[in-house]
Short mmCIF file of C-alpha atoms in Angstrom, two decimals:
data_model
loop_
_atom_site.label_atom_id
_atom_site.label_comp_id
_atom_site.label_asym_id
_atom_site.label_seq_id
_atom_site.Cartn_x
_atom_site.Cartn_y
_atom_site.Cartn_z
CA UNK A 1 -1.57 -1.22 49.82
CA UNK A 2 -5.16 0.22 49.06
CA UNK A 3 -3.96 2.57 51.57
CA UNK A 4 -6.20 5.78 49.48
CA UNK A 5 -9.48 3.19 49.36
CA UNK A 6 -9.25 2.43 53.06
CA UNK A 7 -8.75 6.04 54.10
CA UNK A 8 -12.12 6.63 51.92
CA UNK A 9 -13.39 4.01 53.61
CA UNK A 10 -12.37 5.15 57.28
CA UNK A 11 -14.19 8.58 56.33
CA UNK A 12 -17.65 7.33 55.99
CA UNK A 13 -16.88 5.02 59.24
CA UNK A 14 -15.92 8.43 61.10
CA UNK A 15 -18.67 10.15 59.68
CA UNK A 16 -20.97 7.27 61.00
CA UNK A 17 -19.79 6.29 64.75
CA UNK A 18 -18.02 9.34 65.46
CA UNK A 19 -20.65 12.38 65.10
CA UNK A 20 -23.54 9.88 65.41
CA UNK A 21 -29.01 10.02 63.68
CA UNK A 22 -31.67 11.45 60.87
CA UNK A 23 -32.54 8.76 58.92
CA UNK A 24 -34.75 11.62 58.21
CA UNK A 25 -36.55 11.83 61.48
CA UNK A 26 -36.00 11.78 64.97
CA UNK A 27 -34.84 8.92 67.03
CA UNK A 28 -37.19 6.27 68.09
CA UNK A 29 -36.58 6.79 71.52
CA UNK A 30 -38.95 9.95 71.81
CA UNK A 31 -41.57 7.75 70.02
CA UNK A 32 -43.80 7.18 73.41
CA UNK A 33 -42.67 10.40 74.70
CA UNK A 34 -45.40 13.33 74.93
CA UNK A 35 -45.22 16.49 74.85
CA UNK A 36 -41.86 16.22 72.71
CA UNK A 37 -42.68 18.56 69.14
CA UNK A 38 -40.76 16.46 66.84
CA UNK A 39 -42.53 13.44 67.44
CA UNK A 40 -44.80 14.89 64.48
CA UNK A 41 -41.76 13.71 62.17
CA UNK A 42 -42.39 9.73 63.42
CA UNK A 43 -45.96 10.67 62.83
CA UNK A 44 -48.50 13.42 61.47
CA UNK A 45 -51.07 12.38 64.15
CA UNK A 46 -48.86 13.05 67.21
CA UNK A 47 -49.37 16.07 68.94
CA UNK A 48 -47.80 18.52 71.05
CA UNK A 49 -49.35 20.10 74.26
CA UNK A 50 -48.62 23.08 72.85
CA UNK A 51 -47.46 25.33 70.22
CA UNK A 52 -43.63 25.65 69.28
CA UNK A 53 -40.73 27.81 67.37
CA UNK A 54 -37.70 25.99 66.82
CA UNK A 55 -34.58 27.60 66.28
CA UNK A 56 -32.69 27.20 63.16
CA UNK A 57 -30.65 24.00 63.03
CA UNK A 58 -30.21 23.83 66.67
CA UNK A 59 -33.88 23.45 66.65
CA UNK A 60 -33.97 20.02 65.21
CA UNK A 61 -30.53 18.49 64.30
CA UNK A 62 -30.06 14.57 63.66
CA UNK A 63 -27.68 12.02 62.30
CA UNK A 64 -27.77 8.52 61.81
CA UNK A 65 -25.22 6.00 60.22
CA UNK A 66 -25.88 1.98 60.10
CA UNK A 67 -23.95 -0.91 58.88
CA UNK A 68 -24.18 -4.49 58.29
CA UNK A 69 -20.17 -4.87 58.30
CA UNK A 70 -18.72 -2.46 60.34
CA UNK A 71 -18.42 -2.97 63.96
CA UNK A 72 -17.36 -0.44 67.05
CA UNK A 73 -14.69 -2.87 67.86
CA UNK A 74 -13.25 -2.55 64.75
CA UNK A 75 -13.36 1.40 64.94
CA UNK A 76 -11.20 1.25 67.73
CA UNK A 77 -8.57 -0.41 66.71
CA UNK A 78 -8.20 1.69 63.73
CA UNK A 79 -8.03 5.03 65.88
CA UNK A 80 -7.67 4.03 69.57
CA UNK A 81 -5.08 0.99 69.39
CA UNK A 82 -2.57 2.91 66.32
CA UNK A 83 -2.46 5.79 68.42
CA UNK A 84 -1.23 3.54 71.60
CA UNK A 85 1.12 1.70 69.84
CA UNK A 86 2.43 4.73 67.86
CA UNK A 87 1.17 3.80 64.98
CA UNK A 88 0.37 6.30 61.59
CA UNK A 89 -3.63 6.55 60.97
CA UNK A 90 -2.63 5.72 57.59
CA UNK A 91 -1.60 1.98 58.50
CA UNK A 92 -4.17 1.75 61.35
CA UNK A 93 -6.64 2.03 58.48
CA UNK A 94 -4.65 -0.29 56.36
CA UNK A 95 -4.39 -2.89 58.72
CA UNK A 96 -7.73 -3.06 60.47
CA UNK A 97 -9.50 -3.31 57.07
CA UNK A 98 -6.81 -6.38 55.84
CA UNK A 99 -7.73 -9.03 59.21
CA UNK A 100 -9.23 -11.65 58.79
CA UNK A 101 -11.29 -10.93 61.72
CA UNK A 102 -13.04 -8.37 60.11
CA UNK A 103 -13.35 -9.87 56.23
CA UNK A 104 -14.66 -13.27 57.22
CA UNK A 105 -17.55 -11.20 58.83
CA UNK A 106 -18.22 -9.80 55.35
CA UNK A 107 -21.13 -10.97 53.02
CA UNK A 108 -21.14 -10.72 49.41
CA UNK A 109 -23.12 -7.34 49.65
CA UNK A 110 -22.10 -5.30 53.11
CA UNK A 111 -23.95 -1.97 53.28
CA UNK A 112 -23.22 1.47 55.03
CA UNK A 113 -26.22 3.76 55.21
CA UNK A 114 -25.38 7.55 56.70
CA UNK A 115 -28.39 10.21 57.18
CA UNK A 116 -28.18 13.95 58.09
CA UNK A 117 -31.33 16.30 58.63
CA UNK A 118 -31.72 19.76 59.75
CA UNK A 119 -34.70 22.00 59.74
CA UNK A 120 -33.78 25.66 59.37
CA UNK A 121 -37.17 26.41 60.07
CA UNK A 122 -40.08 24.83 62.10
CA UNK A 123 -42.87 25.79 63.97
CA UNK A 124 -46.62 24.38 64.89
CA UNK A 125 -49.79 26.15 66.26
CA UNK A 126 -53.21 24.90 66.65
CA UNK A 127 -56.22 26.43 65.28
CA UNK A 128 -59.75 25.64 65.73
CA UNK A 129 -59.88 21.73 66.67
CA UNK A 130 -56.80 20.98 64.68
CA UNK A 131 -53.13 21.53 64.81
CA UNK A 132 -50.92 22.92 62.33
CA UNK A 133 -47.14 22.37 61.75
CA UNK A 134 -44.42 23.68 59.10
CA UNK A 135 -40.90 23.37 58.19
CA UNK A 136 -37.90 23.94 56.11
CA UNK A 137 -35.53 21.78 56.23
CA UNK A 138 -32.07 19.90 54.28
CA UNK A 139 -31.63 16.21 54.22
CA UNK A 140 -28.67 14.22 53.04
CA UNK A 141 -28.81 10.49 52.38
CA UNK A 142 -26.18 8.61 51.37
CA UNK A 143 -26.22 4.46 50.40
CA UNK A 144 -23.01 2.11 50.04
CA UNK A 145 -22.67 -1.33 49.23
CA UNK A 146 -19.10 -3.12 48.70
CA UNK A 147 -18.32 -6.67 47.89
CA UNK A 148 -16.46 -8.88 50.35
CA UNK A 149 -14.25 -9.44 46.99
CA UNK A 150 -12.61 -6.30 47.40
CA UNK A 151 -11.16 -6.31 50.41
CA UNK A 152 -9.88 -10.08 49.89
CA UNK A 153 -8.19 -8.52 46.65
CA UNK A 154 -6.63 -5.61 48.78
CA UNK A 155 -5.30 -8.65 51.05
CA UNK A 156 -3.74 -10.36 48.26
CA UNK A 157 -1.90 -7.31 47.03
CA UNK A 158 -1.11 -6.86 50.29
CA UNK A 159 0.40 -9.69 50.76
CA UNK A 160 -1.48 -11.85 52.96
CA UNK A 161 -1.88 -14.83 51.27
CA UNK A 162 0.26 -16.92 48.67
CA UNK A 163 -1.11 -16.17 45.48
CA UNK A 164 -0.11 -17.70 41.70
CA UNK A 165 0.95 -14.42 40.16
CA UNK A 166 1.76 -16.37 36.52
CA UNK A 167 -2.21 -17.54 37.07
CA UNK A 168 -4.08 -15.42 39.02
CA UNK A 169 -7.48 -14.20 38.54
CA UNK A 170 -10.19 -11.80 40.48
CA UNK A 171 -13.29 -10.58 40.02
CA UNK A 172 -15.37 -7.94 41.90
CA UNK A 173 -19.46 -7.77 41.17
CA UNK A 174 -21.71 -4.81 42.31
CA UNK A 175 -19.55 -1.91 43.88
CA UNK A 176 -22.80 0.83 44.79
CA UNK A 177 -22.76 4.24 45.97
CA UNK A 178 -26.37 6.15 46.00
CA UNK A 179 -26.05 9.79 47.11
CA UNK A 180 -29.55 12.21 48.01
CA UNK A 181 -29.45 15.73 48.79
CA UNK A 182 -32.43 18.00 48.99
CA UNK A 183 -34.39 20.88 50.35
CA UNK A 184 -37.44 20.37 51.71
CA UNK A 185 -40.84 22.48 52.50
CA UNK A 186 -43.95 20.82 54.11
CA UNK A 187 -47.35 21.55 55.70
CA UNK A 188 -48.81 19.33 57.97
CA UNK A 189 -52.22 19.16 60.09
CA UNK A 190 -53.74 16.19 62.63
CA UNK A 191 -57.55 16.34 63.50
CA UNK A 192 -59.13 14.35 65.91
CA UNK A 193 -61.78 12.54 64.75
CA UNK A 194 -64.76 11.22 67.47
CA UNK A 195 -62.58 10.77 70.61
CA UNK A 196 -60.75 8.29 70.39
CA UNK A 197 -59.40 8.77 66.86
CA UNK A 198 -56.68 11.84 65.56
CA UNK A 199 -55.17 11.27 61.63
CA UNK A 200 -52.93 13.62 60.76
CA UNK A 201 -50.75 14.32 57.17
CA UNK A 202 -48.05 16.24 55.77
CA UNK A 203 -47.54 17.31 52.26
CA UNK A 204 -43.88 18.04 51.26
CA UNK A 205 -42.38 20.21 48.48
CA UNK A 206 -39.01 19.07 47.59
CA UNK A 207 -35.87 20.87 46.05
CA UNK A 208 -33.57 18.18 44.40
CA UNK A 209 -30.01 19.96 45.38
CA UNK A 210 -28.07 16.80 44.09
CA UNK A 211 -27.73 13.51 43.74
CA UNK A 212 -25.52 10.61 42.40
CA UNK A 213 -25.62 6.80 41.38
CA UNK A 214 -22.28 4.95 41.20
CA UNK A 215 -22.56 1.80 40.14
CA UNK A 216 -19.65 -0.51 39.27
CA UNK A 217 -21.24 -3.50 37.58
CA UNK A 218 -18.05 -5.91 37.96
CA UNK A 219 -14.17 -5.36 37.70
CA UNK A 220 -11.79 -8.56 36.83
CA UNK A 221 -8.25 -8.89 36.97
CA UNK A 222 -5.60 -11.52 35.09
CA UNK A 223 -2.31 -11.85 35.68
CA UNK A 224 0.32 -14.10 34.07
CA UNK A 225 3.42 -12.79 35.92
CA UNK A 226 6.46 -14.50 36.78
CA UNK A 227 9.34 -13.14 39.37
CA UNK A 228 6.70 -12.39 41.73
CA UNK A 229 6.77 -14.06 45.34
CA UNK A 230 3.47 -15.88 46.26
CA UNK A 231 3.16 -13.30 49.29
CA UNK A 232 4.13 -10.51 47.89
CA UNK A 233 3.26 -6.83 49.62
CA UNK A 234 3.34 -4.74 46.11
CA UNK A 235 3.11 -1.71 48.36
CA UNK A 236 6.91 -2.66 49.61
CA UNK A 237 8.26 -3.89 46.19
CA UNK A 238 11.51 -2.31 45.14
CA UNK A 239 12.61 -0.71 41.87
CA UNK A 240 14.88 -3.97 41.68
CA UNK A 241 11.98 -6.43 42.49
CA UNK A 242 9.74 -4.62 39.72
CA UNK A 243 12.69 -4.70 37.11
CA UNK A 244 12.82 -8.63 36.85
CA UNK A 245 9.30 -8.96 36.53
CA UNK A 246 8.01 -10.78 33.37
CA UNK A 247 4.33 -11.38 31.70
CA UNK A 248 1.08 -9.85 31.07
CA UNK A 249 -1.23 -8.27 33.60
CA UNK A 250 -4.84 -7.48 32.39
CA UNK A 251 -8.13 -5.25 34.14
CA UNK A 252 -11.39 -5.09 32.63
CA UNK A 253 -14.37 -2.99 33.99
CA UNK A 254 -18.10 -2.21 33.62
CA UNK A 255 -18.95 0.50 35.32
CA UNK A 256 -21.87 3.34 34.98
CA UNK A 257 -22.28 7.34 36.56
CA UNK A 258 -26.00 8.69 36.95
CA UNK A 259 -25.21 12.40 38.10
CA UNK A 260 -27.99 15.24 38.54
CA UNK A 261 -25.50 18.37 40.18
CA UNK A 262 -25.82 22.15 39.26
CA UNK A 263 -23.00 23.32 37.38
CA UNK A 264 -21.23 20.20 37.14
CA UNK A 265 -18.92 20.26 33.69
CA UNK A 266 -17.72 17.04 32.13
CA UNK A 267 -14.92 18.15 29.15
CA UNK A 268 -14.60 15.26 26.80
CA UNK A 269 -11.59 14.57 24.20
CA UNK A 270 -11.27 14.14 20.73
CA UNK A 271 -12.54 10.16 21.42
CA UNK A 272 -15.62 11.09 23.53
CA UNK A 273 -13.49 9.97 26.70
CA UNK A 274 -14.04 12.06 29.83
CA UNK A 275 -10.44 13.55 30.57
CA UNK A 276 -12.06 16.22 33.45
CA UNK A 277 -14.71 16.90 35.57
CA UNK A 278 -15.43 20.26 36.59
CA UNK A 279 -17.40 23.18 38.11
CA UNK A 280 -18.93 25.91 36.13
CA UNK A 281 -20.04 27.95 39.12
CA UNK A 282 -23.16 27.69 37.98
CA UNK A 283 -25.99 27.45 40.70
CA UNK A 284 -29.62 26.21 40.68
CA UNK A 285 -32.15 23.24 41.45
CA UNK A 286 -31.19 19.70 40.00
CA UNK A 287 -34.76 18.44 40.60
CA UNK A 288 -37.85 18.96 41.95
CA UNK A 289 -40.63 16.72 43.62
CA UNK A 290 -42.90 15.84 46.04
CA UNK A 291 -43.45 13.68 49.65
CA UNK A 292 -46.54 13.06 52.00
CA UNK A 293 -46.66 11.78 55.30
CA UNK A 294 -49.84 9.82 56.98
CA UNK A 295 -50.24 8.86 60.26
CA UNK A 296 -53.18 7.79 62.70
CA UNK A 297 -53.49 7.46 66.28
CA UNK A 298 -55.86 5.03 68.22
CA UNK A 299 -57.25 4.94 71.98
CA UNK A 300 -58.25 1.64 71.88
CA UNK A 301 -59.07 1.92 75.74
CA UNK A 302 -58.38 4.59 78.10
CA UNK A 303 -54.69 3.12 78.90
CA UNK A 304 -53.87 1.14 75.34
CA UNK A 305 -53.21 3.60 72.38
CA UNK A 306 -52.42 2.30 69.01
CA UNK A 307 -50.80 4.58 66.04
CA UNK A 308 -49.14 3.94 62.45
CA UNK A 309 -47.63 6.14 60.14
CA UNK A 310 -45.51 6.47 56.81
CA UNK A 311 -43.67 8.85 56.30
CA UNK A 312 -41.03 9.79 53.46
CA UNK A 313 -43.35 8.22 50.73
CA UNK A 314 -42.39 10.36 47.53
CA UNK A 315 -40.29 10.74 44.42
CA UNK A 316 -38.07 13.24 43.04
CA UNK A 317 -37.56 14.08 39.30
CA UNK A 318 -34.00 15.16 38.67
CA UNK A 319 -33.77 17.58 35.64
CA UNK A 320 -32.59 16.72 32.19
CA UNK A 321 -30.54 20.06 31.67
CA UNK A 322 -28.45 19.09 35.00
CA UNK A 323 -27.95 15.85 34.55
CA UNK A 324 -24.90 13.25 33.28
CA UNK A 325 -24.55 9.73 32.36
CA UNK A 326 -21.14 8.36 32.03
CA UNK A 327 -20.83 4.66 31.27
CA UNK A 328 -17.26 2.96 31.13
CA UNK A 329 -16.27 -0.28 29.64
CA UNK A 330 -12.96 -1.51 28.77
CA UNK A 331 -9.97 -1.69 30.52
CA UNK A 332 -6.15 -1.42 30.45
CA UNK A 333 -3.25 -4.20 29.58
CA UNK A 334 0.61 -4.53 30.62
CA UNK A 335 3.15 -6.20 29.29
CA UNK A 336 6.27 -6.62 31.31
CA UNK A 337 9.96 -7.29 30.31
CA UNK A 338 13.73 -5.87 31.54
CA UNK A 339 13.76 -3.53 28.92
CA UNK A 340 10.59 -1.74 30.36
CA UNK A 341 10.63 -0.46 33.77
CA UNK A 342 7.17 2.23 34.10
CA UNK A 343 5.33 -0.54 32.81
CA UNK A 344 5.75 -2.45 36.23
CA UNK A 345 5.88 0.63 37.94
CA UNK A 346 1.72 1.72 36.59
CA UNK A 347 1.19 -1.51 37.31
CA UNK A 348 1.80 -1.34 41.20
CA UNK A 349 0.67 2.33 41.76
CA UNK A 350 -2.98 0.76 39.86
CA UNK A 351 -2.95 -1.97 42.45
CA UNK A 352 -1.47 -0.10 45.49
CA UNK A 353 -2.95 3.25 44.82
CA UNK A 354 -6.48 2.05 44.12
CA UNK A 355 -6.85 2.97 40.87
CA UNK A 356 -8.56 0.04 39.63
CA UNK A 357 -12.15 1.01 41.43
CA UNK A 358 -11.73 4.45 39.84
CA UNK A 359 -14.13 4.55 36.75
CA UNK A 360 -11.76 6.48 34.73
CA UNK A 361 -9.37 2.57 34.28
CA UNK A 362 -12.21 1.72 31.86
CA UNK A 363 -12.66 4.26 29.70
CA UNK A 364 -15.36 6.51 30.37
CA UNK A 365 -17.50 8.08 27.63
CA UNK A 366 -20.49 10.89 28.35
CA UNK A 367 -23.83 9.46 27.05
CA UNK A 368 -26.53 11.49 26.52
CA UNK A 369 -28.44 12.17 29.87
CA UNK A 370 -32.02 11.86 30.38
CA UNK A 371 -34.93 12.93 33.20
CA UNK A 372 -34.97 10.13 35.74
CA UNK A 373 -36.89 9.86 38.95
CA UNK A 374 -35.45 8.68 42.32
CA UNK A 375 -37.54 7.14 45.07
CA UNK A 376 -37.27 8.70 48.71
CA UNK A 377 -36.30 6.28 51.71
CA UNK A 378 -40.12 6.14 53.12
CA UNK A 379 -40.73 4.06 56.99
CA UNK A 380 -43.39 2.16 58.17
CA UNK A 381 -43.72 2.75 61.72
CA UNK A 382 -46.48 0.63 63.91
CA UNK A 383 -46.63 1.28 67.61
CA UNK A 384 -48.39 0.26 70.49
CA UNK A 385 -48.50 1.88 74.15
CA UNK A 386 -50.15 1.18 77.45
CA UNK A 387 -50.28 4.65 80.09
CA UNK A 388 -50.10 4.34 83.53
CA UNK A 389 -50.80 7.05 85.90
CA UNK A 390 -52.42 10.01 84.16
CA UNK A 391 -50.37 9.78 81.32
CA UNK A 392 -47.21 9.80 83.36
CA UNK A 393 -45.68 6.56 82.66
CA UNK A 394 -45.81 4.60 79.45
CA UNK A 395 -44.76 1.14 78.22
CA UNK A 396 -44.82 0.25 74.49
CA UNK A 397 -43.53 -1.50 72.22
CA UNK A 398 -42.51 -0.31 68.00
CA UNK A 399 -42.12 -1.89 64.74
CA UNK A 400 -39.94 -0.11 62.36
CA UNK A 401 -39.81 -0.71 58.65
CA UNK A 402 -36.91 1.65 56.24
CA UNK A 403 -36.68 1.20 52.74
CA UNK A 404 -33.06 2.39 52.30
CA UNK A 405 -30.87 0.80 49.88
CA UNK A 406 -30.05 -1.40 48.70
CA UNK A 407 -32.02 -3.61 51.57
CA UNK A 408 -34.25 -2.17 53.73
CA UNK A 409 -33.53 -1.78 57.32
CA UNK A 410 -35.98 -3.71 59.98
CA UNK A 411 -36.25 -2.82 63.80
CA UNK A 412 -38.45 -3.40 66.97
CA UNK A 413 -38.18 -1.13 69.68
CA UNK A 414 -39.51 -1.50 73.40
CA UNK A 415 -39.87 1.65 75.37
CA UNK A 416 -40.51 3.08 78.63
CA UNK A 417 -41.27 6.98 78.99
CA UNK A 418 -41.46 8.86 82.75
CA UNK A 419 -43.23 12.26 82.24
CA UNK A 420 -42.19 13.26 86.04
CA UNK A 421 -43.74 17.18 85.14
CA UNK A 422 -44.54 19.60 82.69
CA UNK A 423 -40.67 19.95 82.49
CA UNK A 424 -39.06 17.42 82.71
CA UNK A 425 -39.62 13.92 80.71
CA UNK A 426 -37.23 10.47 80.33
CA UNK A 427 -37.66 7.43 78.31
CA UNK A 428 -35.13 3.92 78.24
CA UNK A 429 -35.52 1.78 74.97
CA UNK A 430 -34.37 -1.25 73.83
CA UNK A 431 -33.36 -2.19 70.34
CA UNK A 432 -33.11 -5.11 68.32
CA UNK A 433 -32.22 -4.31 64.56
CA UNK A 434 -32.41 -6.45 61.37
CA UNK A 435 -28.84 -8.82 61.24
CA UNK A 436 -29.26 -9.63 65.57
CA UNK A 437 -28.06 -6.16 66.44
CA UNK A 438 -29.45 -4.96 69.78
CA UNK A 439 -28.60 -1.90 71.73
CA UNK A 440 -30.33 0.54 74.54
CA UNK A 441 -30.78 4.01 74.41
CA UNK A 442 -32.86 6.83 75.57
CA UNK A 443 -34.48 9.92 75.77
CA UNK A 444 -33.93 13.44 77.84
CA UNK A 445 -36.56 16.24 77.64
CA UNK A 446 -35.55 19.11 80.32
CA UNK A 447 -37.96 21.87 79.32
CA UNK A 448 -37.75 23.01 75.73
CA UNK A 449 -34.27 20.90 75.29
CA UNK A 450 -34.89 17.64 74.15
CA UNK A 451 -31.45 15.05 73.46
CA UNK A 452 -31.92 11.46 72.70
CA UNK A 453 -29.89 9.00 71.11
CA UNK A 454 -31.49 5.11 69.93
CA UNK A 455 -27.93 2.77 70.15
CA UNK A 456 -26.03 3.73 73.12
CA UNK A 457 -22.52 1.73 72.03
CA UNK A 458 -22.66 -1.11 75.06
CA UNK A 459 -20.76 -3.92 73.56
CA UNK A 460 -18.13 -3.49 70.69
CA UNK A 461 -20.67 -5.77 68.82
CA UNK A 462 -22.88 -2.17 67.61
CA UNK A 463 -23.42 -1.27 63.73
CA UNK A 464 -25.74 1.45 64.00
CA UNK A 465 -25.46 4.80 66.14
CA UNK A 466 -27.57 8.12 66.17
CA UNK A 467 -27.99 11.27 68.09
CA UNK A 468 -30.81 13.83 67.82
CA UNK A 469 -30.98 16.97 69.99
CA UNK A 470 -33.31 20.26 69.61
CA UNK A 471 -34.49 22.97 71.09
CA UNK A 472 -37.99 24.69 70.83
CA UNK A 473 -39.68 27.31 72.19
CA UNK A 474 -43.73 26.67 73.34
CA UNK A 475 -45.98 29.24 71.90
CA UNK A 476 -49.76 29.38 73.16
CA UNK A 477 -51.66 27.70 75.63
CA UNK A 478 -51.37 24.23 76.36
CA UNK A 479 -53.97 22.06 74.82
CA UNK A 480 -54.71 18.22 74.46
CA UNK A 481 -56.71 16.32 71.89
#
């Protein structure tokens, strides 16, 4: 049945464990790793032996997804096991979303978080006793939180359990979608203070390219129906089954829109309902704003070093001008009987078709938008490190603390990092993530190439995945704080 929801669903799952980390920043794995230039992004105060030029998007490429629902297991069976057994992707999707394995899994809120950054540009240099660093780069964040009361619906529709049709009722609280897209130009510069010390900081000019809130408060259904089996698939229901049914069938909605996108056109009726949504090929900024990052660095002795940053702490103010608000609230009733067959017939393609989690069942009216302000997803990060060897080997262990929404994502990370020469550097880490999650991963540095990834998919039991890979050029001499 919810075959079109599923297959939305499925995309943000491919998008997630398929192409794999940002998050904003590099992976965690090159935390302990020297000599590596975009450890600056974990933290201002980390510096590189030497200056760099990275090449454009190949220069620093990441993407991250995470999940408190979705597992790897249950990615493969929705586009390893169809494909074996012959299956169409459409029902592989259907199916693997519908088990029971997988919804009694499900809390009541079950989030999906997906992150995408690229710096066009991005180099560092040092001057005087300080070094210097600047980039442009685009970041994509995008939040989603859905009910364990949804997919239970789609399994009743689908069939899967005997249901009263002449008294059935469901209702479906806090559906969530946050979306962030933006431009962003920063300076940084880390100074070593006294010996031991080096603080560094970035300042970050932001260009608001987009962003959405989607926020279905709660959705109920009624039905008083009668001629309807108690496991009924409505997906397979004939045009005889839907003639002899009988009753009332009710949905009600609250939902609300939050949209700040550049030439976005909303055309209204005569009632103030939004019939279409548009494009005016219009171009331009949504909002604009501002980010810093801190960051410190500690040599406690001459083997333990301590450091802590934040990073991402900032705001964006999205523009009045290209901004909408849509709020819906209302619903749609049918009443069945022989004489009326498309009543039946809206009634299945609203259940089957997913139509009910569209905004547009309840009525939508444009409200007057206003200047709002959105929050950026800023991390804590605390670490601690012991060096062995000149520098060459290093054990530590990493706290790290994410504000995404709509719950914040916690994670300690233990590391080791090889720096076998001025080529060539490795590190192994091991995860264990907020819900019991744990995973290894690592990090490869072969001259100016640097891959890494933080959740290397061991056990079909992983909900988070990343990748980060870049490439940059030294500039300069080689120097050390």
């Amino acid at each position: 049945m919810k075959k079109q929801f599923c297959k939305h669903v499925a995309v943000a799952l491919v998008l997630a464990f398929n192409v794999a980390n940002g998050v904003a920043q590099t992976t965690n794995s090159t935390y302990f790793l020297q000599g590596v230039e975009s450890r600056t992004e974990l933290n201002p105060a980390f510096v590189p032996n030497r200056g760099y030029v990275k090449l454009p998007v190949l220069g620093s490429f990441n993407l991250s997804a995470s999940s408190s629902f979705v597992e790897a297991k249950t990615l493969k069976d929705i586009f390893f096991e169809g494909e074996k057994n012959n299956k169409t992707s459409k029902n592989d999707v259907t199916d693997s979303f519908l088990k029971d394995e997988f919804i009694k899994n499900l809390k009541d809120k079950n989030t999906l978080n997906l992150n995408l950054h690229t710096d066009v540009l991005s180099f560092g240099w040092f001057k005087g006793k300080g070094f210097w660093n600047v980039n442009v780069g685009l970041k994509t964040q995008v939040d989603l939180n859905i009910p364990q009361s949804m997919f239970k619906f789609m399994q009743d529709t689908h069939g899967l359990h005997n249901i009263d049709w002449l008294n059935y009722s469901m209702t479906s609280k806090e559906t969530e979608l946050n979306l962030n897209s933006y431009a962003e130009t920063g300076i940084g510069y880390a100074h070593p203070i006294g010996k031991r010390l080096t603080v560094g900081g970035k300042v970050k000019m932001l260009w608001g390219l987009s962003n959405a809130h989607v926020k279905i408060n709660d959705i109920t259904i009624n039905t008083k129906i009668n001629g309807v089996k108690p496991n009924q698939d409505w997906e397979k229901m004939t045009p005889e089954e839907l003639q002899r049914i009988t009753g009332a069938a009710s949905f009600r909605g609250n939902a609300s829109v939050d949209a700040s996108i550049p030439g976005l056109e909303l055309i209204n009726d005569k009632d103030g309902k939004v019939k279409e949504v548009k494009g005016n090929g219009q171009f331009g900024l949504a909002g604009l704003g501002v980010g810093i990052d801190l960051g410190a660095e500690y040599k406690l002795t001459k083997n333990l070093v301590l450091s802590a940053s934040v990073t991402d702490l900032g705001f964006i103010s999205w523009k009045e001008k290209a901004s909408h608000r849509v709020v819906s609230e209302g619903g749609k009733n049918y009443v069945f009987n022989v004489a009326d067959k498309k009543s039946a017939e809206k009634f299945r393609d609203a259940l089957t078709e997913e139509a009910i989690f569209h905004i547009d069942m309840f009525l939508p009216k444009e409200q007057k938008a206003k200047a709002r302000k959105t929050s950026l997803h800023s991390t804590l990060m605390l670490g601690a490190e012991y060096r062995l060897l000149k520098d060459h080997i290093s054990l530590g262990v990493m706290y790290k603390n994410r504000n995404t929404q709509p719950k914040k994502i916690e994670e300690i990370m233990f590391s080791s990092a090889f720096k076998l020469n001025k080529a060539l550097g490795l590190s192994v880490v091991y995860s264990k993530l907020t819900g019991g999650m744990s995973s290894f991963g690592g990090a490869l540095k072969l001259g100016s190439f640097v891959v890494s990834s933080d959740y290397v998919n061991l056990t079909n039991k992983s909900k988070s995945i990343n990748f980060s890979m870049g490439i940059a050029v030294p500039i300069g001499a080689k120097k050390k704080f």
